Tab-separated table of C-alpha atoms in Angstrom:
chain	number	residue	atom	x	y	z
A	1	MET	CA	28.950	-25.521	8.087
A	2	LEU	CA	26.972	-26.359	11.256
A	3	THR	CA	26.303	-23.944	14.122
A	4	SER	CA	28.443	-26.139	16.394
A	5	ASN	CA	31.465	-25.622	14.132
A	6	TYR	CA	31.132	-21.845	14.255
A	7	LEU	CA	30.594	-21.956	18.010
A	8	GLU	CA	33.725	-24.030	18.481
A	9	GLN	CA	35.805	-21.540	16.441
A	10	ILE	CA	34.400	-18.607	18.450
A	11	ARG	CA	35.244	-20.362	21.728
A	12	LYS	CA	38.789	-20.934	20.496
A	13	LYS	CA	39.053	-17.229	19.581
A	14	ASN	CA	39.713	-18.138	15.940
A	15	ASN	CA	38.758	-15.311	13.571
A	16	VAL	CA	35.954	-14.349	15.934
A	17	ARG	CA	34.491	-11.478	13.935
A	18	GLN	CA	34.108	-13.442	10.699
A	19	ASN	CA	32.689	-16.506	12.461
A	20	LEU	CA	30.141	-14.321	14.248
A	21	ILE	CA	29.073	-12.760	10.953
A	22	GLU	CA	28.644	-16.160	9.302
A	23	LEU	CA	26.832	-17.621	12.314
A	24	LYS	CA	24.494	-14.621	12.355
A	25	GLN	CA	23.640	-15.304	8.708
A	26	LEU	CA	23.184	-19.016	9.356
A	27	ILE	CA	20.661	-18.659	12.187
A	28	ARG	CA	18.302	-16.665	10.026
A	29	ASP	CA	17.135	-20.163	9.164
A	30	ASP	CA	14.793	-21.293	11.971
A	31	ASN	CA	16.183	-24.830	12.020
A	32	GLN	CA	19.730	-23.518	12.448
A	33	LYS	CA	18.549	-21.163	15.185
A	34	LYS	CA	17.005	-24.124	17.016
A	35	ALA	CA	20.248	-26.054	16.579
A	36	LEU	CA	22.235	-23.209	18.176
A	37	ALA	CA	19.720	-22.931	21.025
A	38	TYR	CA	20.106	-26.668	21.673
A	39	GLU	CA	23.904	-26.380	21.538
A	40	ILE	CA	24.194	-23.584	24.109
A	41	ALA	CA	21.339	-24.927	26.298
A	42	GLY	CA	20.482	-21.541	27.786
A	43	ASP	CA	24.076	-20.518	28.468
A	44	PHE	CA	24.733	-17.355	26.419
A	45	SER	CA	28.096	-16.574	28.017
A	46	ASP	CA	30.024	-17.342	24.809
A	47	PHE	CA	28.328	-14.263	23.333
A	48	THR	CA	27.745	-12.030	26.363
A	49	VAL	CA	31.458	-12.019	27.139
A	50	LEU	CA	32.064	-10.657	23.640
A	51	LEU	CA	30.042	-7.529	24.465
A	52	LYS	CA	33.223	-6.307	26.181
A	53	ASP	CA	35.528	-7.237	23.296
A	54	GLU	CA	37.829	-4.458	22.104
A	55	ASP	CA	36.619	-4.885	18.482
A	56	PRO	CA	33.329	-2.933	18.018
A	57	LYS	CA	32.304	-5.176	15.110
A	58	VAL	CA	32.656	-8.206	17.355
A	59	ARG	CA	30.381	-6.499	19.904
A	60	LYS	CA	27.945	-5.567	17.139
A	61	ASN	CA	27.587	-9.096	15.760
A	62	ALA	CA	27.551	-10.713	19.202
A	63	VAL	CA	24.626	-8.579	20.347
A	64	LEU	CA	22.739	-9.192	17.095
A	65	ILE	CA	23.090	-12.947	17.636
A	66	LEU	CA	21.792	-12.530	21.190
A	67	GLY	CA	18.812	-10.674	19.798
A	68	GLU	CA	18.088	-13.470	17.317
A	69	MET	CA	17.894	-15.917	20.220
A	70	GLU	CA	14.903	-13.934	21.577
A	71	CYS	CA	15.644	-14.606	25.225
A	72	ASP	CA	13.766	-12.221	27.544
A	73	ASP	CA	16.239	-12.835	30.391
A	74	LEU	CA	18.921	-11.069	28.336
A	75	ALA	CA	17.107	-7.718	28.160
A	76	ASP	CA	18.712	-6.065	31.199
A	77	LEU	CA	22.160	-7.339	30.250
A	78	ILE	CA	21.834	-5.974	26.700
A	79	TRP	CA	20.650	-2.626	28.077
A	80	ASP	CA	23.634	-2.373	30.428
A	81	ALA	CA	25.977	-3.140	27.527
A	82	TYR	CA	24.160	-0.539	25.407
A	83	GLU	CA	24.673	2.143	28.046
A	84	ALA	CA	28.360	1.234	28.301
A	85	GLU	CA	28.878	1.232	24.517
A	86	GLN	CA	30.981	4.146	23.286
A	87	THR	CA	31.094	3.391	19.566
A	88	MET	CA	28.210	5.181	17.882
A	89	PHE	CA	27.694	2.913	14.873
A	90	VAL	CA	27.080	-0.081	17.175
A	91	LYS	CA	24.493	1.430	19.532
A	92	ALA	CA	21.467	1.059	17.251
A	93	ASP	CA	22.161	-2.690	17.019
A	94	TYR	CA	21.762	-3.084	20.787
A	95	ILE	CA	18.293	-1.539	20.516
A	96	LYS	CA	17.386	-3.760	17.567
A	97	SER	CA	18.366	-6.786	19.648
A	98	LEU	CA	16.366	-5.509	22.624
A	99	SER	CA	13.288	-5.231	20.393
A	100	LYS	CA	13.276	-9.028	20.051
A	101	CYS	CA	13.054	-9.476	23.833
A	102	GLU	CA	10.297	-8.646	26.276
A	103	CYS	CA	11.683	-5.428	27.751
A	104	ARG	CA	8.668	-3.425	28.891
A	105	GLN	CA	10.427	-2.764	32.203
A	106	LEU	CA	12.964	-0.665	30.309
A	107	LEU	CA	10.366	1.661	28.776
A	108	PRO	CA	11.078	4.660	31.069
A	109	LYS	CA	14.801	4.419	30.280
A	110	LEU	CA	14.099	4.057	26.561
A	111	LYS	CA	11.977	7.221	26.590
A	112	ILE	CA	14.616	9.213	28.441
A	113	ARG	CA	17.314	8.115	26.007
A	114	LEU	CA	15.092	8.924	23.024
A	115	GLN	CA	14.444	12.413	24.361
A	116	GLU	CA	18.165	12.972	25.000
A	117	LEU	CA	19.084	11.982	21.452
A	118	SER	CA	16.286	14.088	19.960
A	119	GLU	CA	17.629	17.189	21.700
A	120	LYS	CA	21.292	16.432	21.076
A	121	LYS	CA	23.277	18.684	18.773
A	122	VAL	CA	25.196	16.369	16.461
A	123	THR	CA	28.011	16.827	13.990
A	124	VAL	CA	27.768	15.835	10.346
A	125	GLU	CA	29.868	12.737	11.133
A	126	GLU	CA	27.548	11.707	13.973
A	127	GLU	CA	24.259	12.381	12.210
A	128	LYS	CA	23.902	9.050	10.378
A	129	HIS	CA	24.513	6.962	13.494
A	130	VAL	CA	22.355	9.100	15.787
A	131	ARG	CA	19.550	8.917	13.232
A	132	ALA	CA	19.757	5.099	13.159
A	133	GLU	CA	19.713	4.948	16.954
A	134	ILE	CA	16.705	7.268	17.174
A	135	PHE	CA	14.748	5.208	14.645
A	136	ALA	CA	15.530	1.982	16.534
A	137	LEU	CA	14.547	3.547	19.877
A	138	GLN	CA	11.379	5.028	18.431
A	139	ALA	CA	10.269	1.680	17.018
A	140	LEU	CA	10.867	-0.024	20.364
A	141	VAL	CA	9.030	2.649	22.376
A	142	LEU	CA	6.062	2.416	20.007
A	143	LYS	CA	5.995	-1.343	20.467
A	144	TYR	CA	4.828	-0.767	24.064
A	145	ASN	CA	3.493	2.756	24.091
A	146	ARG	CA	1.562	3.544	20.935
A	147	PRO	CA	-1.137	6.136	21.648
A	148	LYS	CA	-4.526	6.056	19.994
A	149	HIS	CA	-4.700	7.601	16.549
A	150	HIS	CA	-6.146	11.056	16.238
A	151	LYS	CA	-9.747	11.458	15.152
A	152	PHE	CA	-10.358	13.569	12.045
A	153	THR	CA	-12.906	16.322	12.779
A	154	GLY	CA	-12.591	18.580	9.739
A	155	PHE	CA	-15.434	17.198	7.625
A	156	ASP	CA	-17.254	20.558	7.568
A	157	ASN	CA	-14.156	22.759	7.380
A	158	ASP	CA	-13.246	24.619	4.211
A	159	LEU	CA	-10.587	22.308	2.763
A	160	GLU	CA	-8.578	22.225	-0.418
A	161	VAL	CA	-8.556	18.685	-1.783
A	162	ILE	CA	-6.744	16.820	-4.537
A	163	LEU	CA	-8.290	13.628	-5.871
A	164	MET	CA	-5.983	11.416	-7.917
A	165	THR	CA	-7.915	9.907	-10.813
A	166	ASN	CA	-7.456	8.195	-14.143
A	167	ARG	CA	-5.762	10.911	-16.196
A	168	ASN	CA	-7.915	10.188	-19.255
A	169	HIS	CA	-11.237	10.440	-17.440
A	170	ARG	CA	-10.957	13.149	-14.802
A	171	GLU	CA	-14.339	14.508	-15.886
A	172	VAL	CA	-16.064	11.393	-14.551
A	173	THR	CA	-15.029	12.341	-11.019
A	174	VAL	CA	-15.708	16.051	-11.595
A	175	ALA	CA	-19.288	15.198	-12.593
A	176	GLN	CA	-19.876	13.677	-9.150
A	177	LEU	CA	-18.965	16.884	-7.284
A	178	PRO	CA	-21.577	19.520	-6.401
A	179	ALA	CA	-22.477	21.528	-9.519
A	180	GLU	CA	-21.059	24.812	-8.192
A	181	THR	CA	-17.620	23.355	-7.379
A	182	GLU	CA	-14.751	25.167	-9.094
A	183	VAL	CA	-12.275	22.545	-10.262
A	184	LYS	CA	-8.687	22.849	-11.446
A	185	MET	CA	-7.598	20.010	-13.711
A	186	LEU	CA	-4.221	18.420	-12.860
A	187	SER	CA	-2.295	15.959	-15.013
A	188	GLY	CA	-3.363	13.017	-12.839
A	189	GLY	CA	-6.358	14.336	-10.952
A	190	ILE	CA	-8.456	17.313	-9.876
A	191	ARG	CA	-8.095	20.069	-7.265
A	192	PHE	CA	-10.957	21.935	-5.567
A	193	GLN	CA	-12.290	23.475	-2.350
A	194	THR	CA	-15.047	21.802	-0.352
A	195	THR	CA	-16.931	22.075	2.928
A	196	HIS	CA	-18.610	18.707	2.322
A	197	LEU	CA	-15.813	16.187	2.624
A	198	GLU	CA	-18.129	13.350	3.671
A	199	GLU	CA	-19.934	13.657	0.327
A	200	VAL	CA	-16.637	13.602	-1.550
A	201	LEU	CA	-15.665	10.387	0.250
A	202	LYS	CA	-18.615	8.624	-1.368
A	203	ILE	CA	-17.116	9.061	-4.847
A	204	ARG	CA	-15.738	5.713	-6.046
A	205	THR	CA	-13.684	6.756	-9.088
A	206	TYR	CA	-10.648	8.346	-7.433
A	207	THR	CA	-7.620	6.426	-6.207
A	208	GLU	CA	-6.200	8.782	-3.557
A	209	MET	CA	-7.241	11.831	-1.575
A	210	LEU	CA	-4.467	14.335	-0.816
A	211	PHE	CA	-4.436	17.679	0.974
A	212	PRO	CA	-2.230	20.646	0.047
A	213	ILE	CA	-0.900	22.471	3.099
A	214	PRO	CA	-2.610	25.881	3.293
A	215	GLY	CA	-0.188	28.682	2.485
A	216	LEU	CA	2.685	26.342	1.634
A	217	ARG	CA	3.053	25.690	-2.085
A	218	LEU	CA	6.705	24.740	-2.585
A	219	LEU	CA	9.687	23.547	-0.552
A	220	GLU	CA	13.328	24.010	-1.425
A	221	GLY	CA	16.752	24.041	0.185
A	222	SER	CA	18.481	21.722	2.630
A	223	PRO	CA	16.636	18.966	4.541
A	224	ASP	CA	16.706	21.124	7.691
A	225	HIS	CA	15.362	24.155	5.844
A	226	MET	CA	12.548	22.181	4.194
A	227	ALA	CA	11.634	20.674	7.568
A	228	LYS	CA	11.351	24.184	9.015
A	229	GLN	CA	9.163	25.243	6.092
A	230	LEU	CA	6.858	22.277	6.692
A	231	VAL	CA	6.551	22.513	10.447
A	232	HIS	CA	6.262	26.301	10.706
A	233	GLY	CA	4.595	26.848	7.343
A	234	GLY	CA	1.197	25.468	8.286
A	235	MET	CA	1.431	21.675	8.480
A	236	LEU	CA	1.043	21.356	12.255
A	237	ARG	CA	-1.636	24.037	12.268
A	238	PHE	CA	-3.578	22.150	9.584
A	239	LEU	CA	-3.311	18.865	11.500
A	240	ASN	CA	-4.374	20.393	14.807
A	241	GLU	CA	-7.289	22.305	13.270
A	242	ASN	CA	-8.700	19.157	11.695
A	243	HIS	CA	-8.128	16.576	14.432
A	244	ALA	CA	-9.177	15.866	17.994
A	245	GLY	CA	-6.396	14.801	20.326
A	246	ASN	CA	-2.983	16.029	21.309
A	247	PRO	CA	0.371	15.617	19.558
A	248	PRO	CA	2.410	13.758	18.581
A	249	PHE	CA	1.222	12.897	15.083
A	250	TYR	CA	2.871	9.795	13.638
A	251	PHE	CA	4.041	10.170	10.057
A	252	ARG	CA	6.026	8.656	7.256
A	253	LEU	CA	7.738	10.692	4.543
A	254	GLU	CA	7.637	9.790	0.861
A	255	ILE	CA	9.463	11.638	-1.904
A	256	LYS	CA	8.345	11.335	-5.523
A	257	SER	CA	11.305	12.363	-7.616
A	258	GLY	CA	13.548	11.262	-10.447
A	259	MET	CA	16.638	11.527	-8.228
A	260	ALA	CA	18.836	8.468	-7.668
A	261	THR	CA	17.410	5.981	-5.163
A	262	ASP	CA	20.244	6.235	-2.633
A	263	ARG	CA	20.060	10.028	-2.675
A	264	ARG	CA	16.278	9.968	-2.229
A	265	ILE	CA	16.498	7.518	0.692
A	266	ASP	CA	19.135	9.693	2.355
A	267	LEU	CA	16.941	12.779	1.921
A	268	VAL	CA	13.948	10.959	3.453
A	269	LYS	CA	15.993	9.942	6.505
A	270	LYS	CA	17.486	13.382	7.040
A	271	MET	CA	14.197	15.212	6.598
A	272	SER	CA	12.286	12.803	8.845
A	273	LEU	CA	14.734	13.412	11.663
A	274	ALA	CA	14.713	17.168	11.029
A	275	ILE	CA	10.888	17.255	11.143
A	276	GLU	CA	10.921	15.505	14.520
A	277	ARG	CA	13.455	17.952	15.908
A	278	GLU	CA	11.883	21.070	14.427
A	279	SER	CA	8.462	20.111	15.792
A	280	ASP	CA	9.830	19.254	19.253
A	281	ARG	CA	8.589	15.725	18.510
A	282	GLU	CA	5.015	16.818	17.937
A	283	MET	CA	5.643	14.955	14.671
A	284	VAL	CA	7.128	11.463	15.106
A	285	ASN	CA	8.457	9.348	12.269
A	286	THR	CA	7.529	5.668	12.134
A	287	THR	CA	7.545	3.030	9.413
A	288	SER	CA	4.325	1.347	10.548
A	289	GLY	CA	1.095	2.449	12.163
A	290	TYR	CA	1.494	6.017	10.926
A	291	GLU	CA	-1.448	8.423	10.787
A	292	LEU	CA	-0.357	10.442	7.808
A	293	GLU	CA	1.994	10.402	4.896
A	294	ILE	CA	3.901	13.554	4.055
A	295	ARG	CA	4.394	13.335	0.318
A	296	LEU	CA	6.853	15.592	-1.480
A	297	VAL	CA	6.452	15.670	-5.256
A	298	ALA	CA	9.355	17.138	-7.227
A	299	ASN	CA	8.518	19.641	-9.970
A	300	LYS	CA	10.576	20.398	-13.072
A	301	GLU	CA	12.627	23.021	-11.225
A	302	GLY	CA	13.680	20.532	-8.539
A	303	ARG	CA	11.499	22.058	-5.841
A	304	PHE	CA	8.927	19.996	-3.950
A	305	ILE	CA	5.147	20.259	-3.719
A	306	PRO	CA	4.145	19.192	-0.167
A	307	LEU	CA	0.962	17.127	0.194
A	308	LEU	CA	-0.627	15.202	3.052
A	309	LYS	CA	-2.378	11.846	2.866
A	310	LEU	CA	-4.421	11.212	6.023
A	311	SER	CA	-5.233	7.736	7.281
A	312	THR	CA	-7.225	9.382	10.082
A	313	ILE	CA	-10.100	9.824	7.634
A	314	PRO	CA	-12.223	6.659	7.573
A	315	ASP	CA	-12.691	5.440	4.009
A	316	TRP	CA	-14.859	2.354	3.768
A	317	LYS	CA	-15.896	2.347	0.141
A	318	PHE	CA	-13.522	-0.457	-0.882
A	319	SER	CA	-13.197	-2.143	2.512
A	320	TYR	CA	-14.745	-5.294	1.030
A	321	ARG	CA	-11.593	-5.960	-0.998
A	322	LYS	CA	-9.868	-8.381	1.317
A	323	GLU	CA	-8.889	-11.036	-1.242
A	324	VAL	CA	-7.073	-10.329	-4.516
A	325	LEU	CA	-5.254	-12.109	-7.323
A	326	PRO	CA	-2.375	-10.713	-9.432
A	327	THR	CA	-4.832	-10.242	-12.294
A	328	SER	CA	-7.503	-8.489	-10.202
A	329	VAL	CA	-8.805	-5.177	-11.457
A	330	THR	CA	-8.616	-2.337	-8.929
A	331	PRO	CA	-11.990	-1.308	-7.466
A	332	ALA	CA	-11.515	2.345	-8.480
A	333	ASN	CA	-10.992	1.209	-12.085
A	334	ALA	CA	-14.017	-1.089	-11.932
A	335	ALA	CA	-16.099	1.818	-10.615
A	336	LEU	CA	-14.743	3.985	-13.439
A	337	PHE	CA	-15.776	1.364	-16.029
A	338	MET	CA	-19.334	1.404	-14.723
A	339	ALA	CA	-19.456	5.192	-14.798
A	340	LEU	CA	-18.143	5.259	-18.377
A	341	ALA	CA	-20.745	2.722	-19.479
A	342	GLY	CA	-23.342	4.335	-17.218
A	343	SER	CA	-25.975	5.561	-19.685
A	344	LEU	CA	-26.020	2.144	-21.379
A	345	LEU	CA	-26.605	0.177	-18.165
A	346	LYS	CA	-30.084	-0.359	-16.814
A	347	LYS	CA	-31.694	-0.605	-13.408
A	348	ASP	CA	-32.627	-4.073	-12.138
A	349	ALA	CA	-30.546	-5.745	-14.822
A	350	ARG	CA	-29.576	-9.408	-14.799
A	351	VAL	CA	-25.777	-9.288	-14.877
A	352	LEU	CA	-23.141	-11.917	-15.650
A	353	ASP	CA	-19.334	-11.859	-15.338
A	354	PRO	CA	-17.850	-14.894	-17.155
A	355	PHE	CA	-14.283	-14.231	-15.889
A	356	CYS	CA	-15.213	-12.872	-12.471
A	357	GLY	CA	-11.912	-13.298	-10.622
A	358	THR	CA	-12.382	-12.018	-7.076
A	359	GLY	CA	-15.716	-10.354	-7.841
A	360	THR	CA	-14.722	-6.693	-8.098
A	361	MET	CA	-16.495	-5.952	-11.404
A	362	LEU	CA	-19.785	-7.402	-10.153
A	363	ILE	CA	-19.582	-5.647	-6.795
A	364	GLU	CA	-18.923	-2.276	-8.434
A	365	ARG	CA	-21.709	-2.915	-10.967
A	366	ALA	CA	-24.107	-3.479	-8.072
A	367	ARG	CA	-22.846	-0.358	-6.310
A	368	PHE	CA	-23.405	1.752	-9.446
A	369	LEU	CA	-27.035	0.788	-10.097
A	370	PRO	CA	-29.352	-1.776	-8.446
A	371	CYS	CA	-29.406	-5.192	-10.115
A	372	ASN	CA	-31.962	-7.979	-10.257
A	373	THR	CA	-29.501	-10.876	-10.183
A	374	LEU	CA	-25.712	-11.156	-10.469
A	375	TYR	CA	-23.755	-14.226	-11.533
A	376	GLY	CA	-19.980	-14.719	-11.491
A	377	ILE	CA	-18.181	-17.564	-13.237
A	378	ASP	CA	-14.496	-18.445	-13.114
A	379	ILE	CA	-12.564	-21.555	-14.069
A	380	LEU	CA	-10.179	-20.983	-11.147
A	381	GLU	CA	-11.506	-22.336	-7.846
A	382	GLU	CA	-9.228	-20.020	-5.830
A	383	ALA	CA	-10.792	-17.011	-7.549
A	384	ILE	CA	-14.308	-18.152	-6.678
A	385	GLN	CA	-13.399	-18.699	-3.020
A	386	LYS	CA	-11.816	-15.233	-2.819
A	387	ALA	CA	-14.812	-13.675	-4.593
A	388	LYS	CA	-17.160	-15.178	-2.017
A	389	VAL	CA	-15.137	-13.636	0.835
A	390	ASN	CA	-15.166	-10.180	-0.792
A	391	THR	CA	-18.844	-10.382	-1.657
A	392	GLU	CA	-19.850	-11.354	1.866
A	393	LEU	CA	-17.975	-8.300	3.145
A	394	ALA	CA	-19.699	-6.143	0.534
A	395	ASN	CA	-23.065	-7.572	1.628
A	396	ILE	CA	-24.257	-8.039	-1.944
A	397	PRO	CA	-26.091	-11.198	-3.132
A	398	ILE	CA	-24.003	-12.646	-5.983
A	399	HIS	CA	-24.130	-16.241	-7.221
A	400	TYR	CA	-20.678	-17.703	-7.956
A	401	ILE	CA	-19.990	-20.806	-10.004
A	402	ASN	CA	-16.607	-22.527	-10.443
A	403	ARG	CA	-16.890	-23.473	-14.107
A	404	ASN	CA	-15.604	-22.800	-17.579
A	405	TYR	CA	-17.785	-20.103	-19.149
A	406	PHE	CA	-18.018	-22.063	-22.374
A	407	ASP	CA	-19.697	-24.945	-20.517
A	408	PHE	CA	-22.078	-22.681	-18.609
A	409	LYS	CA	-25.831	-22.872	-19.210
A	410	HIS	CA	-28.619	-20.877	-17.657
A	411	GLU	CA	-32.405	-20.902	-17.726
A	412	TYR	CA	-32.716	-17.243	-18.710
A	413	HIS	CA	-30.731	-14.670	-20.654
A	414	PHE	CA	-28.798	-11.772	-19.147
A	415	ASP	CA	-29.173	-8.041	-19.779
A	416	GLU	CA	-25.487	-7.301	-19.264
A	417	ILE	CA	-22.136	-8.995	-19.323
A	418	VAL	CA	-19.443	-7.058	-17.428
A	419	THR	CA	-15.954	-8.487	-17.317
A	420	ASN	CA	-12.204	-8.002	-17.083
A	421	LEU	CA	-11.094	-10.109	-20.047
A	422	PRO	CA	-7.932	-12.225	-19.885
A	423	GLY	CA	-5.051	-10.428	-21.593
A	424	VAL	CA	-1.715	-11.240	-23.163
A	425	GLY	CA	0.632	-12.449	-20.466
A	426	ARG	CA	-2.072	-14.142	-18.406
A	427	ASN	CA	-0.819	-17.478	-19.763
A	428	LYS	CA	-2.103	-16.291	-23.127
A	429	ASP	CA	-0.242	-15.365	-26.278
A	430	ALA	CA	-1.868	-13.308	-29.042
A	431	GLU	CA	-2.973	-16.338	-31.038
A	432	SER	CA	-4.630	-18.159	-28.138
A	433	LEU	CA	-6.198	-14.882	-26.996
A	434	GLN	CA	-7.722	-14.430	-30.443
A	435	ILE	CA	-9.328	-17.861	-30.140
A	436	LEU	CA	-10.557	-17.111	-26.611
A	437	TYR	CA	-12.087	-13.753	-27.579
A	438	ASP	CA	-13.800	-15.355	-30.559
A	439	ARG	CA	-15.313	-18.025	-28.320
A	440	PHE	CA	-16.298	-15.361	-25.771
A	441	LEU	CA	-18.201	-13.322	-28.359
A	442	GLN	CA	-19.847	-16.404	-29.836
A	443	LYS	CA	-20.911	-17.745	-26.427
A	444	SER	CA	-22.115	-14.349	-25.213
A	445	GLN	CA	-24.581	-14.105	-28.086
A	446	LYS	CA	-26.332	-17.114	-26.575
A	447	MET	CA	-26.305	-15.642	-23.072
A	448	LEU	CA	-27.563	-12.103	-23.801
A	449	GLU	CA	-31.038	-10.721	-24.272
A	450	ASN	CA	-31.582	-8.854	-27.511
A	451	ASN	CA	-30.129	-5.350	-27.027
A	452	GLY	CA	-28.056	-6.680	-24.155
A	453	ILE	CA	-24.764	-4.964	-23.310
A	454	VAL	CA	-21.182	-6.228	-23.015
A	455	VAL	CA	-18.862	-4.075	-20.855
A	456	ALA	CA	-15.386	-5.492	-21.464
A	457	TYR	CA	-12.065	-4.236	-20.125
A	458	THR	CA	-9.089	-5.556	-22.081
A	459	THR	CA	-5.364	-5.024	-22.506
A	460	ALA	CA	-5.657	-6.425	-26.044
A	461	PRO	CA	-8.298	-4.144	-27.630
A	462	GLU	CA	-7.120	-4.719	-31.220
A	463	ILE	CA	-7.745	-8.449	-30.883
A	464	LEU	CA	-11.211	-7.926	-29.403
A	465	LYS	CA	-12.195	-5.383	-32.067
A	466	LYS	CA	-10.911	-7.625	-34.839
A	467	GLN	CA	-12.984	-10.525	-33.535
A	468	PHE	CA	-16.256	-8.724	-32.902
A	469	HIS	CA	-16.279	-7.481	-36.508
A	470	ASN	CA	-16.885	-11.126	-37.401
A	471	TYR	CA	-20.201	-10.953	-35.552
A	472	PRO	CA	-22.566	-8.420	-37.180
A	473	ALA	CA	-24.975	-8.599	-34.244
A	474	TYR	CA	-22.485	-6.656	-32.086
A	475	ILE	CA	-22.479	-2.855	-32.283
A	476	LEU	CA	-19.635	-0.838	-30.732
A	477	GLU	CA	-21.413	1.696	-28.526
A	478	LYS	CA	-18.393	3.129	-26.736
A	479	GLU	CA	-14.609	2.817	-26.565
A	480	ALA	CA	-12.481	4.476	-23.902
A	481	VAL	CA	-8.709	4.460	-23.411
A	482	ILE	CA	-7.896	3.573	-19.809
A	483	ASN	CA	-4.084	3.452	-19.874
A	484	GLU	CA	-2.048	4.378	-22.952
A	485	ARG	CA	1.130	2.707	-21.719
A	486	GLU	CA	-0.620	-0.624	-21.136
A	487	ASN	CA	-2.850	-0.118	-24.200
A	488	SER	CA	-5.840	-0.978	-22.006
A	489	ARG	CA	-9.328	0.000	-23.088
A	490	LEU	CA	-12.949	-0.344	-22.165
A	491	LEU	CA	-15.231	-1.477	-24.984
A	492	VAL	CA	-19.008	-1.395	-24.659
A	493	LEU	CA	-20.843	-3.548	-27.199
A	494	ARG	CA	-24.556	-3.911	-27.831
A	495	TYR	CA	-25.959	-7.232	-29.015
A	496	HIS	CA	-28.785	-6.489	-31.400
A	497	ILE	CA	-30.746	-8.745	-33.731
A	498	GLU	CA	-33.388	-7.554	-36.169
A	499	TYR	CA	-36.408	-9.829	-36.099
């Protein structure tokens, strides 16, 4: 059905609500939106008149359509209708529509309304709708009035830190801490005190840095009670002690729990609003541009461990990773592979990656220990182009070639081959993978120096081990489980020939 047909039915007052709903859905398509704009030719009266309709759902859908038309001239009219609106579940939709217009002139009014709602005592029945209105207002205010992020200043403070790591190889990260550091092993990471946070930031084998809130170990109770525990139990004090700048701090809340999704989402919304209120809006919830994540991790007893993840701490170690592919290895994993193979790698090595993807393995190899030359090969042109972007950002000289490894020739041999091998599911079944791995091992014998090393990450370790047993020149130097669920492993082979 065309936009003109819906418009005609709305003008005739035929089933107005349903036709508005269907028209609203239709103009999500840009071509249909253009068709409606052409049809009304700047005259929005068919919809503005409906903002006074006795049916609140008619008003709701009419104002949402006006918002979709993104006409700045409508901003004051929508605001006036918003102020006149008495039905709570509709009010947030007026603000959502306003957000699609240029309405900077309304910023003082938006702030006043936001403050009024934040201080308002609401009933249980009102809470859901007031919460939605606050979130919509907050997003619109931040569109025009986002303050600068706070600057982290606590690098030399005595801080308790949690580093999330590969659960099978936590000791690799522990070994990079100062020798006197007392470490508590967690199931997925390590916990310790430090006054040298800048040194910790240089470690490349952890995936996340989290901060426990001093003096606050567990939360329990209602959303309001847990918000009080957070705000008055040390969270704001911790943030203020470790940052320059004045409140508010912009946050998002994440809950890690086995509870049903709808229940978890409801808890996040209620707690976020309660945190804002309890902190007198020194903590402000936002879905984008936030400075910190408040993460609540449920324990077996159903209570929550509160942790903070700070985006105010600059972390540049993987900033080169601009381009990725679905099959790309994570940089923290690539760094872990190099650390696990560490004693077998050599300084100033000539290094080759025959399935280089976006270059992460080679970049992390170069970061681990200086190399003489690095070559990356991939049959996929897109991968090579992405690898070049990442490598330029990493400022590391790597030669990339868009070619099939099995057709590649070079004037000298390599000391090391480091690679993320194709696995089952990457357009490969077990049989074709067996053939590929066999060809890889055969070809690599011709590319390696005697006593050269292969560092291979694979999600099909049984196939690789089965194949390399067919080549007596390969010696298995090391095998490490990376992820039990995925059956992924790192295998380090030495190529050795007796002369």
